[in-house]
Amino acid sequence: MATRRTQVTNRNSEIRIPRFDAYERVMHWMAALSFFYATLTGLALWSPKLYWMATMMGGGYHIRGSHPWVGVVFAVVMGVMARRWANGMRLDADDRIWLTRMHKYATHDHAALPPSGRFNAGQKMLFWAQLATTLALFVSGFVLWFPEWMPRSLRLISIAAHPLAAIGSITSILVHVYMGTAAVPHSMRAMLRGYVLPEWARFHHPKWYKAWRASHHV
Amino acid sequence: MIVAKLIDTTLCIGCKACEVACQEWNDQEYTMGTFDGSYQTKPELEANFWNLIKFNEFEKDGATSWLMSKYQCMHCADAGCLAACPAPGAIVPLANGTIDFVHENCIGCGYCITGCPFDVPRLNATTKKAYKCTLCSDRTAVGLEPACIKTCPTNCLNFGERDELLHLAETRAGELKADGFADAGVYNPQGVGGTNVLYVLKHASEPEKYGLPKDPVIPWTVSLWKGPMKWMGTLMFWGTVFGAFFHFVIYGPQDPEKHGHPEDPSDKS
Ligand code: HEM
Ligand code: SF4
């Protein structure tokens, strides 16, 4: 680890490529924090075996009150994220090929992959999956929030749809967290500090890197 | 010993004494509702109104009559409210068959309302907790019968050991049949494993006419959530966690030094 860090850092020490501006970073970490809270409190109500988490978070009565509000915060942040990123998340021709060769990505056979833009096809799919599950969670969650006012048929659908959407969203976030922390070294710096180094950009997002070079005449 | 209530709908005169007794014993404030032109006290159960006499209008051969029914928690053997409840200890099945709500542990999610096939529990807007008939667990615990039973002037309501009451119910249904009510029978729906509130009905094949569901079962979406989905979720969670861990152990992190660059025909510089 240490040696690699020195290598990548030294070789390009002067050049920093901006990747996420402050707006994007705050938006992302608000999504992550609200998601984290909603996940813990949601899991507490998912199974009696996990109810100790409710006790840990202030008791069942308390989290029944807070979970939906934090869910609303999460949904709003996801709306902001969608406005910011939806355009750039459209799949292009390379991305479609990339998706059919996803196993090459997983086994580090990068030479077999078409080049990615600012986001690779996997990241784009995560984004769309999160938007879809957020919508499902928000609608079904809203129904479950006010059982006295909601028609029974909607409540019956939501009581199954809400945890189902949560399973989808939690598992995809687990993959995302693995990618962001362990699998792709230095990507965390992009989301915490906002910049990446040229070598990182050239390897992970070649088309994006080229566009940056072109516009900066490097 | 499992206890039960038996409601012989043919003997109900609609006096509503049981409604008053329930309010009194449980010390419930009465909330005025809207008058909708019916003899019925309220259109539906409420968080502070657990026992409703329904005046069901029934038409046959040009004549209208009432099919009385007493609506409250059925104290199901296989209770949907309990299946749906996420808060351990908030809904407690007692040894005598009573399904009791323990409000200290209730978190007010209202899932019991959705789980209940009889649509019985109600949320109190102020306390944000769910309420319903307790089968007077605070009376039965000391050997008293529930308040509604105690007060009924016509013997329409009976309380006692479930097996005996079921036998009594069958006998009553038999008598009604002998009196010419061929459709008479006992309401003890098996979809919820039987209920600890039993009814004698003149028109047993049409319980809907009494405001009772015909084949109540725990909603399948609740069973799905509490059954297969739980397995699927656990599997997917740990599958992903272990999958990611072993991916790292086998392949390690992505490394520009070692793993070559993505193909880019235009990038031969
Ligand atoms: C606490 C857990 C999380 C960590 C550690 C984490 C980490 C990261 C990192 C390092 C990036 C930058 C990747 C890059 O530079 O290409 C990123 C991007 C992103 N994050 Fe997260 N994140 C977390 C939670 C979430 C949540 C809850 C959501 C949304 C529901 C989310 C949505 C996104 C999206 C859409 C992107 C851009 C595309 C992508 O990189 O996949 N993240 N995250
Ligand atoms: S009638 Fe409803 S509230 Fe009563 S035990 Fe059955 S499911 Fe629970």
Coordinates of C-alpha atoms and ligand atoms in Angstrom, one line a residue:
Chain A
M1 CA 0.0 0.0 0.0
A2 CA 2.6 2.5 1.2
T3 CA 4.8 2.0 -1.8
R4 CA 2.0 2.3 -4.3
R5 CA 0.8 5.5 -2.7
T6 CA 4.3 7.0 -3.0
Q7 CA 4.6 6.0 -6.6
V8 CA 1.3 7.4 -7.7
T9 CA 1.8 10.5 -5.6
N10 CA 5.4 11.3 -6.6
R11 CA 5.1 10.8 -10.3
N12 CA 2.3 13.4 -10.7
S13 CA 2.8 15.4 -7.6
E14 CA 2.0 18.7 -9.2
I15 CA -1.1 17.8 -11.2
R16 CA -4.5 17.4 -9.5
I17 CA -7.5 16.8 -11.6
P18 CA -10.7 18.1 -10.0
R19 CA -13.3 15.3 -9.9
F20 CA -16.1 16.3 -7.4
D21 CA -16.7 19.8 -6.4
A22 CA -17.8 20.7 -2.9
Y23 CA -21.5 20.6 -3.9
E24 CA -21.2 17.1 -5.1
R25 CA -19.2 15.9 -2.1
V26 CA -21.6 17.3 0.4
M27 CA -24.5 15.9 -1.5
H28 CA -22.9 12.5 -1.7
W29 CA -22.0 12.3 2.0
M30 CA -25.4 13.5 3.0
A31 CA -26.9 10.7 1.0
A32 CA -24.4 8.3 2.6
L33 CA -25.1 9.4 6.2
S34 CA -28.9 9.5 5.8
F35 CA -28.8 6.2 4.1
F36 CA -26.7 4.7 6.9
Y37 CA -29.1 5.9 9.5
A38 CA -32.2 4.8 7.6
T39 CA -30.6 1.4 7.0
L40 CA -29.7 0.8 10.7
T41 CA -33.2 1.9 11.9
G42 CA -34.9 0.0 9.1
L43 CA -33.0 -3.2 9.8
A44 CA -34.0 -2.9 13.4
L45 CA -37.7 -3.1 12.4
W46 CA -37.0 -5.8 9.7
S47 CA -36.4 -8.6 12.1
P48 CA -36.9 -9.1 15.9
K49 CA -33.4 -10.5 15.9
L50 CA -32.1 -7.1 14.9
Y51 CA -34.3 -5.1 17.3
W52 CA -31.3 -4.5 19.6
M53 CA -30.3 -2.0 17.0
A54 CA -33.4 -0.1 17.8
T55 CA -32.5 -0.1 21.4
M56 CA -29.1 1.2 20.5
M57 CA -30.5 4.0 18.4
G58 CA -32.8 5.4 21.1
G59 CA -35.6 2.8 21.3
G60 CA -38.3 1.5 18.9
Y61 CA -40.7 4.3 19.5
H62 CA -38.1 6.9 18.7
I63 CA -36.8 5.3 15.5
R64 CA -40.4 4.8 14.3
G65 CA -40.6 8.6 14.4
S66 CA -37.2 9.4 13.0
H67 CA -36.7 6.8 10.3
P68 CA -39.3 8.3 7.9
W69 CA -38.0 11.8 8.3
V70 CA -34.4 10.7 7.6
G71 CA -35.8 8.8 4.7
V72 CA -37.3 12.0 3.4
V73 CA -33.9 13.7 3.8
F74 CA -32.3 10.9 1.8
A75 CA -34.9 11.0 -0.9
V76 CA -34.5 14.8 -1.3
V77 CA -30.7 14.4 -1.5
M78 CA -31.1 11.7 -4.1
G79 CA -33.3 14.2 -6.0
V80 CA -30.5 16.7 -5.9
M81 CA -28.0 14.1 -7.0
A82 CA -30.3 13.1 -9.9
R83 CA -30.4 16.7 -11.0
R84 CA -26.6 17.0 -10.9
W85 CA -25.6 13.6 -12.4
A86 CA -28.5 12.1 -14.4
N87 CA -27.2 13.6 -17.6
G88 CA -23.7 12.3 -17.2
M89 CA -25.0 8.8 -16.2
R90 CA -26.5 7.9 -19.6
L91 CA -24.9 4.8 -21.0
D92 CA -23.0 5.3 -24.3
A93 CA -22.0 2.7 -26.8
D94 CA -18.8 1.9 -25.0
D95 CA -20.7 1.4 -21.7
R96 CA -23.0 -1.1 -23.3
I97 CA -20.0 -3.2 -24.4
W98 CA -18.4 -2.7 -20.9
L99 CA -21.5 -4.1 -19.3
T100 CA -21.3 -7.3 -21.3
R101 CA -17.6 -7.6 -20.2
M102 CA -18.2 -6.9 -16.5
H103 CA -16.5 -10.1 -15.5
K104 CA -13.3 -8.8 -17.1
Y105 CA -13.6 -5.7 -14.9
A106 CA -14.0 -7.9 -11.8
T107 CA -10.9 -10.0 -12.7
H108 CA -8.8 -7.0 -13.4
D109 CA -8.5 -7.7 -17.2
H110 CA -8.8 -4.0 -18.0
A111 CA -7.2 -4.3 -21.4
A112 CA -10.3 -6.1 -22.5
L113 CA -12.6 -3.2 -21.6
P114 CA -13.7 -0.3 -23.7
P115 CA -12.7 3.1 -22.1
S116 CA -14.9 4.8 -19.6
G117 CA -15.9 8.4 -19.3
R118 CA -16.3 10.3 -16.1
F119 CA -18.2 7.3 -14.7
N120 CA -17.8 3.7 -15.8
A121 CA -20.9 1.7 -16.7
G122 CA -20.9 -0.1 -13.3
Q123 CA -21.0 3.3 -11.5
K124 CA -23.8 4.4 -13.9
M125 CA -25.8 1.3 -13.1
L126 CA -25.4 1.8 -9.4
F127 CA -26.7 5.4 -9.9
W128 CA -29.8 4.2 -11.7
A129 CA -30.4 1.4 -9.3
Q130 CA -30.2 3.8 -6.4
L131 CA -32.6 6.2 -8.1
A132 CA -35.1 3.4 -8.8
T133 CA -34.9 1.9 -5.3
T134 CA -35.1 5.4 -3.7
L135 CA -38.3 6.1 -5.6
A136 CA -39.7 2.7 -4.5
L137 CA -38.6 3.3 -0.9
F138 CA -40.0 6.8 -0.9
V139 CA -43.5 5.9 -2.3
S140 CA -43.9 2.7 -0.2
G141 CA -42.4 4.4 2.9
F142 CA -44.9 7.3 2.6
V143 CA -47.8 4.8 2.6
L144 CA -46.4 3.0 5.7
W145 CA -45.8 6.3 7.4
F146 CA -49.5 7.1 7.8
P147 CA -51.4 3.8 8.0
E148 CA -54.5 5.5 9.3
W149 CA -54.9 7.5 6.1
M150 CA -53.8 5.0 3.5
P151 CA -56.0 2.5 1.7
R152 CA -55.5 -1.0 2.9
S153 CA -54.5 -2.3 -0.6
L154 CA -51.6 0.2 -0.8
R155 CA -50.5 -0.7 2.7
L156 CA -50.5 -4.4 1.8
I157 CA -48.3 -3.8 -1.2
S158 CA -46.0 -1.4 0.6
I159 CA -45.4 -3.7 3.6
A160 CA -43.6 -6.1 1.2
A161 CA -42.3 -3.6 -1.4
H162 CA -40.5 -1.4 1.1
P163 CA -38.2 -4.1 2.5
L164 CA -37.8 -5.6 -1.0
A165 CA -36.5 -2.3 -2.3
A166 CA -34.4 -1.9 0.8
I167 CA -32.7 -5.3 0.2
G168 CA -31.9 -4.2 -3.4
S169 CA -30.6 -0.9 -2.3
I170 CA -28.5 -2.1 0.6
T171 CA -26.8 -4.9 -1.3
S172 CA -25.9 -2.5 -4.2
I173 CA -24.5 0.0 -1.6
L174 CA -22.4 -2.8 0.0
V175 CA -20.8 -3.4 -3.4
H176 CA -20.4 0.4 -3.8
V177 CA -18.7 0.8 -0.4
Y178 CA -16.4 -2.1 -1.2
M179 CA -15.4 -0.5 -4.5
G180 CA -15.0 3.0 -3.0
T181 CA -12.9 1.8 0.0
A182 CA -10.9 -1.3 -0.8
A183 CA -11.2 -2.3 -4.5
V184 CA -10.3 1.0 -6.1
P185 CA -7.4 2.6 -4.2
H186 CA -7.4 6.4 -4.2
S187 CA -11.1 6.8 -5.2
M188 CA -11.9 7.9 -1.7
R189 CA -9.7 10.9 -2.2
A190 CA -12.0 12.0 -5.0
M191 CA -15.0 12.0 -2.8
L192 CA -13.4 13.4 0.3
R193 CA -10.9 15.9 -1.1
G194 CA -12.4 16.4 -4.5
Y195 CA -9.4 15.7 -6.8
V196 CA -7.6 12.7 -8.3
L197 CA -4.2 12.2 -9.8
P198 CA -3.6 11.9 -13.6
E199 CA -2.5 8.3 -13.4
W200 CA -5.7 7.3 -11.6
A201 CA -7.8 9.2 -14.1
R202 CA -6.1 7.7 -17.1
F203 CA -6.5 4.2 -15.8
H204 CA -10.1 4.3 -14.5
H205 CA -11.7 7.0 -16.7
P206 CA -9.6 7.3 -19.9
K207 CA -12.2 9.3 -21.9
W208 CA -12.8 11.7 -19.1
Y209 CA -9.0 12.1 -18.7
K210 CA -8.5 12.8 -22.3
A211 CA -11.2 15.4 -22.3
W212 CA -9.6 17.1 -19.3
R213 CA -6.3 17.1 -21.0
A214 CA -7.7 18.5 -24.2
S215 CA -9.4 21.3 -22.3
H216 CA -6.3 22.1 -20.2
H217 CA -3.8 21.8 -23.1
V218 CA -1.6 19.4 -21.1
Chain B
M1 CA -57.1 -23.4 29.1
I2 CA -58.1 -21.4 26.1
V3 CA -61.0 -19.1 26.7
A4 CA -63.4 -17.7 24.2
K5 CA -66.4 -15.5 23.7
L6 CA -69.5 -16.8 22.0
I7 CA -71.8 -14.3 20.3
D8 CA -75.2 -15.7 19.3
T9 CA -76.2 -13.0 16.8
T10 CA -79.8 -14.3 16.8
L11 CA -80.2 -13.2 20.5
C12 CA -78.7 -9.7 20.1
I13 CA -81.3 -6.9 20.5
G14 CA -79.0 -4.1 19.7
C15 CA -79.2 -2.5 23.2
K16 CA -75.4 -1.6 23.1
A17 CA -75.0 -2.3 26.8
C18 CA -71.8 -4.1 25.9
E19 CA -70.4 -1.0 24.2
V20 CA -71.1 1.1 27.3
A21 CA -69.6 -1.6 29.6
C22 CA -66.5 -1.7 27.4
Q23 CA -66.0 2.0 27.5
E24 CA -66.7 2.1 31.3
W25 CA -64.4 -0.8 32.3
N26 CA -61.5 0.4 30.1
D27 CA -62.1 4.0 31.2
Q28 CA -62.3 5.3 27.6
E29 CA -63.4 8.7 26.7
Y30 CA -66.2 8.7 24.1
T31 CA -65.4 10.8 21.0
M32 CA -68.5 12.1 19.2
G33 CA -68.6 11.1 15.6
T34 CA -70.8 12.1 12.7
F35 CA -74.3 10.9 12.6
D36 CA -74.8 9.0 9.4
G37 CA -78.5 8.0 9.7
S38 CA -77.8 4.6 11.3
Y39 CA -78.6 3.1 14.6
Q40 CA -75.0 2.1 14.8
T41 CA -73.0 4.1 17.3
K42 CA -70.1 4.6 14.9
P43 CA -69.3 3.5 11.4
E44 CA -66.1 1.8 12.6
L45 CA -64.0 0.8 15.5
E46 CA -61.7 3.6 16.9
A47 CA -58.6 3.8 19.1
N48 CA -60.8 4.5 22.1
F49 CA -63.8 2.4 21.0
W50 CA -63.1 -1.3 20.9
N51 CA -66.5 -2.9 20.8
L52 CA -69.0 -2.0 18.1
I53 CA -72.5 -3.4 17.6
K54 CA -73.1 -3.4 13.8
F55 CA -76.7 -3.0 12.6
N56 CA -76.3 -4.7 9.2
E57 CA -79.4 -4.2 7.0
F58 CA -80.5 -7.4 5.3
E59 CA -83.1 -7.7 2.6
K60 CA -84.9 -10.8 1.8
D61 CA -88.2 -11.4 0.0
G62 CA -88.9 -7.6 0.0
A63 CA -88.5 -7.3 3.8
T64 CA -85.6 -5.5 5.5
S65 CA -84.3 -6.7 8.8
W66 CA -81.2 -6.3 10.9
L67 CA -78.5 -8.8 11.2
M68 CA -76.8 -7.8 14.4
S69 CA -73.2 -8.4 15.0
K70 CA -70.7 -7.4 17.7
Y71 CA -67.4 -6.3 16.2
Q72 CA -64.2 -6.4 18.1
C73 CA -60.8 -8.2 18.1
M74 CA -61.3 -11.8 17.3
H75 CA -58.3 -13.0 19.3
C76 CA -57.1 -15.2 16.4
A77 CA -55.1 -18.4 17.1
D78 CA -52.9 -17.4 14.2
A79 CA -52.9 -13.6 14.6
G80 CA -52.0 -11.4 11.7
C81 CA -51.3 -8.4 13.9
L82 CA -48.7 -10.4 15.8
A83 CA -47.1 -11.7 12.6
A84 CA -46.7 -8.1 11.3
C85 CA -45.5 -6.5 14.5
P86 CA -41.8 -5.5 14.4
A87 CA -41.5 -4.6 18.1
P88 CA -40.9 -7.7 20.4
G89 CA -43.2 -7.7 23.4
A90 CA -45.7 -5.2 22.0
I91 CA -48.3 -7.9 21.0
V92 CA -48.3 -10.8 23.4
P93 CA -50.3 -13.9 23.0
L94 CA -51.4 -15.0 26.5
A95 CA -51.6 -18.6 27.6
N96 CA -55.4 -18.4 27.6
G97 CA -55.5 -17.4 23.9
T98 CA -55.9 -13.7 24.4
I99 CA -53.9 -11.4 22.0
D100 CA -52.9 -8.6 24.3
F101 CA -51.3 -5.3 23.3
V102 CA -48.6 -4.0 25.7
H103 CA -48.4 -0.3 25.1
E104 CA -45.0 0.3 26.8
N105 CA -43.5 -1.8 24.0
C106 CA -45.7 -0.4 21.1
I107 CA -43.7 1.8 18.7
G108 CA -46.8 3.0 16.8
C109 CA -45.8 1.8 13.4
G110 CA -49.4 0.6 12.7
Y111 CA -48.3 -2.6 11.0
C112 CA -50.8 -4.6 13.1
I113 CA -53.6 -2.7 11.3
T114 CA -52.3 -3.9 8.0
G115 CA -51.6 -7.4 9.3
C116 CA -55.1 -7.9 10.8
P117 CA -57.5 -9.5 8.4
F118 CA -60.4 -8.1 10.4
D119 CA -59.1 -4.5 10.3
V120 CA -59.4 -4.1 14.1
P121 CA -56.4 -2.2 15.7
R122 CA -56.4 1.6 15.6
L123 CA -53.8 4.2 16.2
N124 CA -54.4 6.8 18.8
A125 CA -53.5 10.2 17.3
T126 CA -52.1 11.5 20.6
T127 CA -50.2 8.6 22.0
K128 CA -49.3 7.2 18.6
K129 CA -49.9 3.7 19.8
A130 CA -52.2 1.0 18.7
Y131 CA -55.3 -0.1 20.7
K132 CA -58.0 -2.8 20.5
C133 CA -60.0 -5.1 22.7
T134 CA -57.9 -6.8 25.3
L135 CA -60.5 -9.5 26.0
C136 CA -60.5 -7.8 29.4
S137 CA -57.2 -9.5 30.2
D138 CA -57.2 -7.5 33.5
R139 CA -60.5 -9.1 34.4
T140 CA -59.9 -12.6 33.1
A141 CA -56.6 -12.7 35.0
V142 CA -58.5 -12.6 38.3
G143 CA -61.2 -15.0 37.2
L144 CA -63.8 -12.4 36.1
E145 CA -65.6 -12.5 32.7
P146 CA -65.1 -9.7 30.2
A147 CA -67.1 -6.5 30.8
C148 CA -69.3 -7.0 27.7
I149 CA -70.2 -10.5 28.7
K150 CA -71.0 -9.5 32.2
T151 CA -73.4 -6.8 31.1
C152 CA -75.3 -8.5 28.3
P153 CA -79.0 -8.8 29.2
T154 CA -80.0 -11.5 26.7
N155 CA -77.4 -14.2 27.0
C156 CA -76.4 -13.4 23.5
L157 CA -72.8 -13.2 24.9
N158 CA -71.2 -16.1 26.6
F159 CA -67.7 -16.5 28.0
G160 CA -65.8 -19.7 29.1
E161 CA -63.7 -22.5 28.0
R162 CA -63.3 -22.5 24.2
D163 CA -64.1 -26.2 23.6
E164 CA -67.3 -26.0 25.6
L165 CA -68.4 -22.8 23.9
L166 CA -67.7 -24.3 20.5
H167 CA -69.9 -27.2 21.5
L168 CA -72.6 -24.8 22.7
A169 CA -72.4 -22.9 19.4
E170 CA -72.9 -26.1 17.4
T171 CA -75.9 -27.0 19.5
R172 CA -77.4 -23.5 19.0
A173 CA -76.8 -23.8 15.2
G174 CA -78.5 -27.1 15.3
E175 CA -81.5 -25.7 17.0
L176 CA -81.7 -22.9 14.5
K177 CA -81.6 -25.4 11.6
A178 CA -84.4 -27.4 13.3
D179 CA -86.4 -24.1 13.4
G180 CA -86.1 -23.8 9.6
F181 CA -82.9 -21.7 9.2
A182 CA -81.1 -24.2 7.0
D183 CA -78.1 -22.0 6.5
A184 CA -77.4 -21.6 10.3
G185 CA -73.9 -22.3 11.5
V186 CA -70.8 -21.3 13.5
Y187 CA -68.3 -18.6 12.5
N188 CA -64.8 -19.9 13.5
P189 CA -62.6 -19.1 10.4
Q190 CA -59.9 -21.6 9.9
G191 CA -57.7 -19.4 7.7
V192 CA -56.5 -17.8 11.0
G193 CA -56.4 -21.1 12.8
G194 CA -59.8 -20.4 14.4
T195 CA -60.7 -17.4 16.5
N196 CA -61.4 -17.1 20.2
V197 CA -64.5 -15.0 19.4
L198 CA -67.1 -17.4 18.0
Y199 CA -70.4 -16.5 16.3
V200 CA -73.6 -18.3 15.7
L201 CA -75.0 -17.0 12.4
K202 CA -78.4 -17.6 10.8
H203 CA -76.8 -17.1 7.4
A204 CA -73.5 -18.8 8.0
S205 CA -72.5 -19.1 4.3
E206 CA -72.7 -15.3 4.0
P207 CA -70.7 -13.9 6.9
E208 CA -70.1 -10.7 4.8
K209 CA -73.8 -9.9 5.5
Y210 CA -72.8 -9.5 9.1
G211 CA -69.7 -7.4 8.3
L212 CA -67.4 -10.4 8.9
P213 CA -64.9 -11.4 6.3
K214 CA -65.6 -14.7 4.5
D215 CA -62.2 -16.3 4.5
P216 CA -59.8 -14.2 6.6
V217 CA -56.1 -15.1 6.3
I218 CA -52.9 -13.4 7.2
P219 CA -52.2 -11.2 4.1
W220 CA -49.8 -12.9 1.8
T221 CA -47.6 -9.9 1.5
V222 CA -47.1 -10.0 5.3
S223 CA -46.2 -13.7 5.1
L224 CA -43.9 -13.1 2.2
W225 CA -42.1 -10.4 4.1
K226 CA -41.8 -12.5 7.3
G227 CA -41.0 -15.7 5.4
P228 CA -39.1 -16.1 2.1
M229 CA -38.0 -12.4 1.9
K230 CA -36.2 -12.7 5.3
W231 CA -34.2 -15.6 3.9
M232 CA -33.5 -13.8 0.6
G233 CA -32.4 -10.7 2.4
T234 CA -30.1 -12.5 4.8
L235 CA -28.6 -14.5 1.9
M236 CA -28.1 -11.5 -0.3
F237 CA -26.5 -9.5 2.6
W238 CA -24.0 -12.0 3.7
G239 CA -23.5 -13.2 0.1
T240 CA -22.4 -9.7 -0.9
V241 CA -20.3 -9.1 2.2
F242 CA -18.4 -12.4 1.8
G243 CA -18.4 -12.1 -2.0
A244 CA -16.7 -8.7 -1.7
F245 CA -14.3 -9.9 1.0
F246 CA -13.2 -13.0 -1.0
H247 CA -13.0 -10.9 -4.2
F248 CA -10.4 -8.8 -2.4
V249 CA -8.6 -11.9 -1.0
I250 CA -8.4 -13.5 -4.5
Y251 CA -7.9 -10.5 -6.8
G252 CA -6.8 -7.6 -4.6
P253 CA -7.3 -4.0 -5.5
Q254 CA -7.2 -2.5 -9.0
D255 CA -3.7 -1.5 -9.9
P256 CA -2.7 0.7 -12.9
E257 CA 0.8 -0.7 -12.7
K258 CA -0.2 -4.3 -13.1
H259 CA -3.5 -4.5 -14.8
G260 CA -3.0 -2.8 -18.2
H261 CA -5.0 0.0 -19.7
P262 CA -8.5 -0.2 -21.1
E263 CA -8.5 -0.6 -24.8
D264 CA -8.9 2.7 -26.6
P265 CA -8.2 2.6 -30.4
S266 CA -7.7 6.4 -30.4
D267 CA -5.3 6.4 -27.5
K268 CA -2.1 5.1 -29.1
S269 CA -0.1 8.0 -27.9
Ligands
HEM1 C1 -20.9 5.1 3.5 C2 -20.8 4.5 2.4 C3 -20.3 5.1 1.1 C4 -19.0 5.2 0.7 C5 -17.8 4.8 1.5 C6 -19.0 5.8 -0.7 C7 -17.9 6.1 -1.4 C8 -17.9 6.7 -2.7 C9 -16.7 7.0 -3.4 C10 -15.3 6.9 -3.0 C11 -17.2 7.6 -4.6 C12 -16.3 8.1 -5.7 C13 -16.1 7.1 -6.8 C14 -15.3 7.8 -8.0 O1 -14.5 8.7 -7.8 O2 -15.6 7.4 -9.2 C15 -18.6 7.5 -4.6 C16 -19.4 7.9 -5.7 C17 -20.8 7.8 -5.7 N1 -21.6 7.4 -4.6 FE1 -20.9 6.7 -2.8 N2 -20.3 6.0 -1.0 C18 -21.1 5.6 0.0 C19 -22.5 5.7 0.1 C20 -23.3 6.0 -1.0 C21 -24.7 6.1 -1.0 C22 -25.6 5.7 0.2 C23 -25.2 6.4 -2.2 C24 -26.5 6.6 -2.8 C25 -27.6 6.0 -2.4 C26 -24.0 6.7 -3.0 C27 -24.0 7.1 -4.3 C28 -22.9 7.4 -5.1 C29 -22.9 7.7 -6.5 C30 -24.2 7.7 -7.4 C31 -21.6 7.9 -6.9 C32 -21.1 8.3 -8.2 C33 -20.9 7.1 -9.1 C34 -20.1 6.0 -8.5 O3 -18.9 6.3 -8.1 O4 -20.6 4.9 -8.3 N3 -22.9 6.5 -2.2 N4 -19.0 7.0 -3.4
SF4_2 S1 -58.6 -9.8 15.1 FE1 -56.9 -8.6 14.3 S2 -56.1 -7.6 16.2 FE2 -57.4 -9.3 16.9 S3 -56.0 -11.0 17.1 FE3 -56.8 -11.2 15.1 S4 -55.3 -10.1 13.8 FE4 -54.9 -9.5 15.9

